C-alpha cells in the first residue's frame, strides 16, 4: 500500500476442524487463535498469490530481498499453524494465520 490505505487486524479463537476446510490446512485439530490481516490496497494477481511465501520473491522491485512473508510462513508452520492468503472483500489482500492456542503459564 505504497499510496496509503487501511490495514485491519483482527484476532479470534478458532477451531480449524469446524471453521476452516481441513484440506486447506495442515494443522493438528484443536483450539487455535486466528489472526487476520486485511488491507484495501491492490488485489494480488494469481502469479503473486502462488509465489508470495517463497524466499526472495517480491513485488517491490530491485534491492529488496523478499524474505518477510517467507519468514512469517516458516515461523507459523514450525509452530504448528497455517497461513493462507486470499482477496479481501474491499479489494486488497487478506492473510489468515492460525496458531495453536496455549494456556497461560
mmCIF file of C-alpha atoms in Angstrom:
data_model
loop_
_atom_site.group_PDB
_atom_site.id
_atom_site.type_symbol
_atom_site.label_atom_id
_atom_site.label_comp_id
_atom_site.label_asym_id
_atom_site.label_seq_id
_atom_site.Cartn_x
_atom_site.Cartn_y
_atom_site.Cartn_z
ATOM 1 C CA UNK A 1 0.000 0.000 0.000
ATOM 2 C CA UNK A 2 2.593 2.474 -1.114
ATOM 3 C CA UNK A 3 -0.074 5.114 -1.729
ATOM 4 C CA UNK A 4 -1.713 4.660 1.689
ATOM 5 C CA UNK A 5 -4.787 2.718 2.657
ATOM 6 C CA UNK A 6 -6.378 0.880 5.531
ATOM 7 C CA UNK A 7 -4.975 -2.168 7.338
ATOM 8 C CA UNK A 8 -7.351 -4.136 9.560
ATOM 9 C CA UNK A 9 -6.071 -6.585 12.168
ATOM 10 C CA UNK A 10 -8.457 -8.996 13.871
ATOM 11 C CA UNK A 11 -7.906 -11.806 16.364
ATOM 12 C CA UNK A 12 -10.340 -14.532 17.317
ATOM 13 C CA UNK A 13 -10.418 -18.035 18.739
ATOM 14 C CA UNK A 14 -10.974 -20.776 16.157
ATOM 15 C CA UNK A 15 -11.498 -24.487 15.850
ATOM 16 C CA UNK A 16 -9.962 -25.430 12.458
ATOM 17 C CA UNK A 17 -11.991 -28.600 12.037
ATOM 18 C CA UNK A 18 -15.197 -26.532 12.398
ATOM 19 C CA UNK A 19 -14.236 -23.135 10.984
ATOM 20 C CA UNK A 20 -11.941 -23.986 8.059
ATOM 21 C CA UNK A 21 -11.641 -26.511 5.253
ATOM 22 C CA UNK A 22 -9.225 -29.140 6.668
ATOM 23 C CA UNK A 23 -7.993 -29.868 3.132
ATOM 24 C CA UNK A 24 -6.513 -26.358 3.003
ATOM 25 C CA UNK A 25 -4.797 -26.508 6.356
ATOM 26 C CA UNK A 26 -2.145 -28.868 7.645
ATOM 27 C CA UNK A 27 -2.715 -28.300 11.356
ATOM 28 C CA UNK A 28 -3.425 -30.535 14.295
ATOM 29 C CA UNK A 29 -7.100 -30.317 15.298
ATOM 30 C CA UNK A 30 -7.710 -28.389 18.474
ATOM 31 C CA UNK A 31 -8.130 -24.880 19.800
ATOM 32 C CA UNK A 32 -6.371 -22.244 17.719
ATOM 33 C CA UNK A 33 -6.029 -18.487 17.530
ATOM 34 C CA UNK A 34 -6.766 -16.826 14.188
ATOM 35 C CA UNK A 35 -5.107 -13.535 13.275
ATOM 36 C CA UNK A 36 -6.422 -11.817 10.160
ATOM 37 C CA UNK A 37 -4.541 -9.030 8.394
ATOM 38 C CA UNK A 38 -6.576 -7.340 5.676
ATOM 39 C CA UNK A 39 -5.848 -4.276 3.546
ATOM 40 C CA UNK A 40 -7.652 -2.318 0.859
ATOM 41 C CA UNK A 41 -4.650 -1.918 -1.441
ATOM 42 C CA UNK A 42 -4.405 -3.541 -4.866
ATOM 43 C CA UNK A 43 -5.505 -7.177 -5.086
ATOM 44 C CA UNK A 44 -2.808 -9.796 -5.574
ATOM 45 C CA UNK A 45 -2.609 -11.239 -9.051
ATOM 46 C CA UNK A 46 -2.538 -15.032 -9.446
ATOM 47 C CA UNK A 47 1.243 -15.121 -10.060
ATOM 48 C CA UNK A 48 1.917 -13.215 -6.838
ATOM 49 C CA UNK A 49 -0.546 -15.334 -4.850
ATOM 50 C CA UNK A 50 1.230 -18.533 -6.000
ATOM 51 C CA UNK A 51 4.720 -17.313 -5.034
ATOM 52 C CA UNK A 52 4.053 -14.896 -2.169
ATOM 53 C CA UNK A 53 5.583 -17.153 0.543
ATOM 54 C CA UNK A 54 8.701 -18.098 -1.445
ATOM 55 C CA UNK A 55 12.066 -16.708 -0.308
ATOM 56 C CA UNK A 56 13.409 -13.908 -2.494
ATOM 57 C CA UNK A 57 10.085 -13.395 -4.274
ATOM 58 C CA UNK A 58 8.986 -9.791 -4.079
ATOM 59 C CA UNK A 59 6.870 -7.223 -5.833
ATOM 60 C CA UNK A 60 8.609 -4.060 -4.624
ATOM 61 C CA UNK A 61 11.481 -4.198 -7.097
ATOM 62 C CA UNK A 62 15.253 -4.433 -7.184
ATOM 63 C CA UNK A 63 17.132 -4.051 -3.929
ATOM 64 C CA UNK A 64 14.507 -5.769 -1.774
ATOM 65 C CA UNK A 65 15.209 -9.291 -0.517
ATOM 66 C CA UNK A 66 11.609 -10.541 -0.306
ATOM 67 C CA UNK A 67 12.183 -12.535 2.881
ATOM 68 C CA UNK A 68 9.369 -11.107 5.029
ATOM 69 C CA UNK A 69 6.491 -13.417 4.130
ATOM 70 C CA UNK A 70 8.814 -16.415 3.713
ATOM 71 C CA UNK A 71 9.982 -15.834 7.297
ATOM 72 C CA UNK A 72 6.404 -15.473 8.556
ATOM 73 C CA UNK A 73 5.438 -18.693 6.749
ATOM 74 C CA UNK A 74 8.354 -20.574 8.353
ATOM 75 C CA UNK A 75 7.574 -19.329 11.876
ATOM 76 C CA UNK A 76 3.862 -20.092 11.562
ATOM 77 C CA UNK A 77 4.273 -23.602 10.130
ATOM 78 C CA UNK A 78 7.105 -24.546 12.530
ATOM 79 C CA UNK A 79 4.792 -23.501 15.372
ATOM 80 C CA UNK A 80 2.121 -25.966 14.205
ATOM 81 C CA UNK A 81 0.000 -23.343 12.486
ATOM 82 C CA UNK A 82 -1.046 -22.401 8.989
ATOM 83 C CA UNK A 83 -1.208 -19.265 6.864
ATOM 84 C CA UNK A 84 -3.484 -18.579 3.920
ATOM 85 C CA UNK A 85 -3.862 -15.609 1.554
ATOM 86 C CA UNK A 86 -6.891 -14.601 -0.478
ATOM 87 C CA UNK A 87 -8.656 -11.461 -1.695
ATOM 88 C CA UNK A 88 -10.081 -9.084 0.895
ATOM 89 C CA UNK A 89 -13.766 -8.151 0.486
ATOM 90 C CA UNK A 90 -12.913 -4.460 -0.103
ATOM 91 C CA UNK A 91 -10.036 -5.164 -2.510
ATOM 92 C CA UNK A 92 -6.505 -5.803 -1.381
ATOM 93 C CA UNK A 93 -5.278 -8.937 0.325
ATOM 94 C CA UNK A 94 -6.301 -10.908 3.399
ATOM 95 C CA UNK A 95 -3.813 -13.083 5.275
ATOM 96 C CA UNK A 96 -5.191 -15.504 7.872
ATOM 97 C CA UNK A 97 -2.779 -17.025 10.360
ATOM 98 C CA UNK A 98 -3.786 -19.915 12.605
ATOM 99 C CA UNK A 99 -1.632 -20.759 15.616
ATOM 100 C CA UNK A 100 -2.209 -23.351 18.345
ATOM 101 C CA UNK A 101 -3.754 -21.829 21.447
ATOM 102 C CA UNK A 102 -1.843 -22.466 24.669
ATOM 103 C CA UNK A 103 -2.846 -21.983 28.276
ATOM 104 C CA UNK A 104 -1.385 -19.015 30.110
ATOM 105 C CA UNK A 105 1.557 -20.160 32.095
#
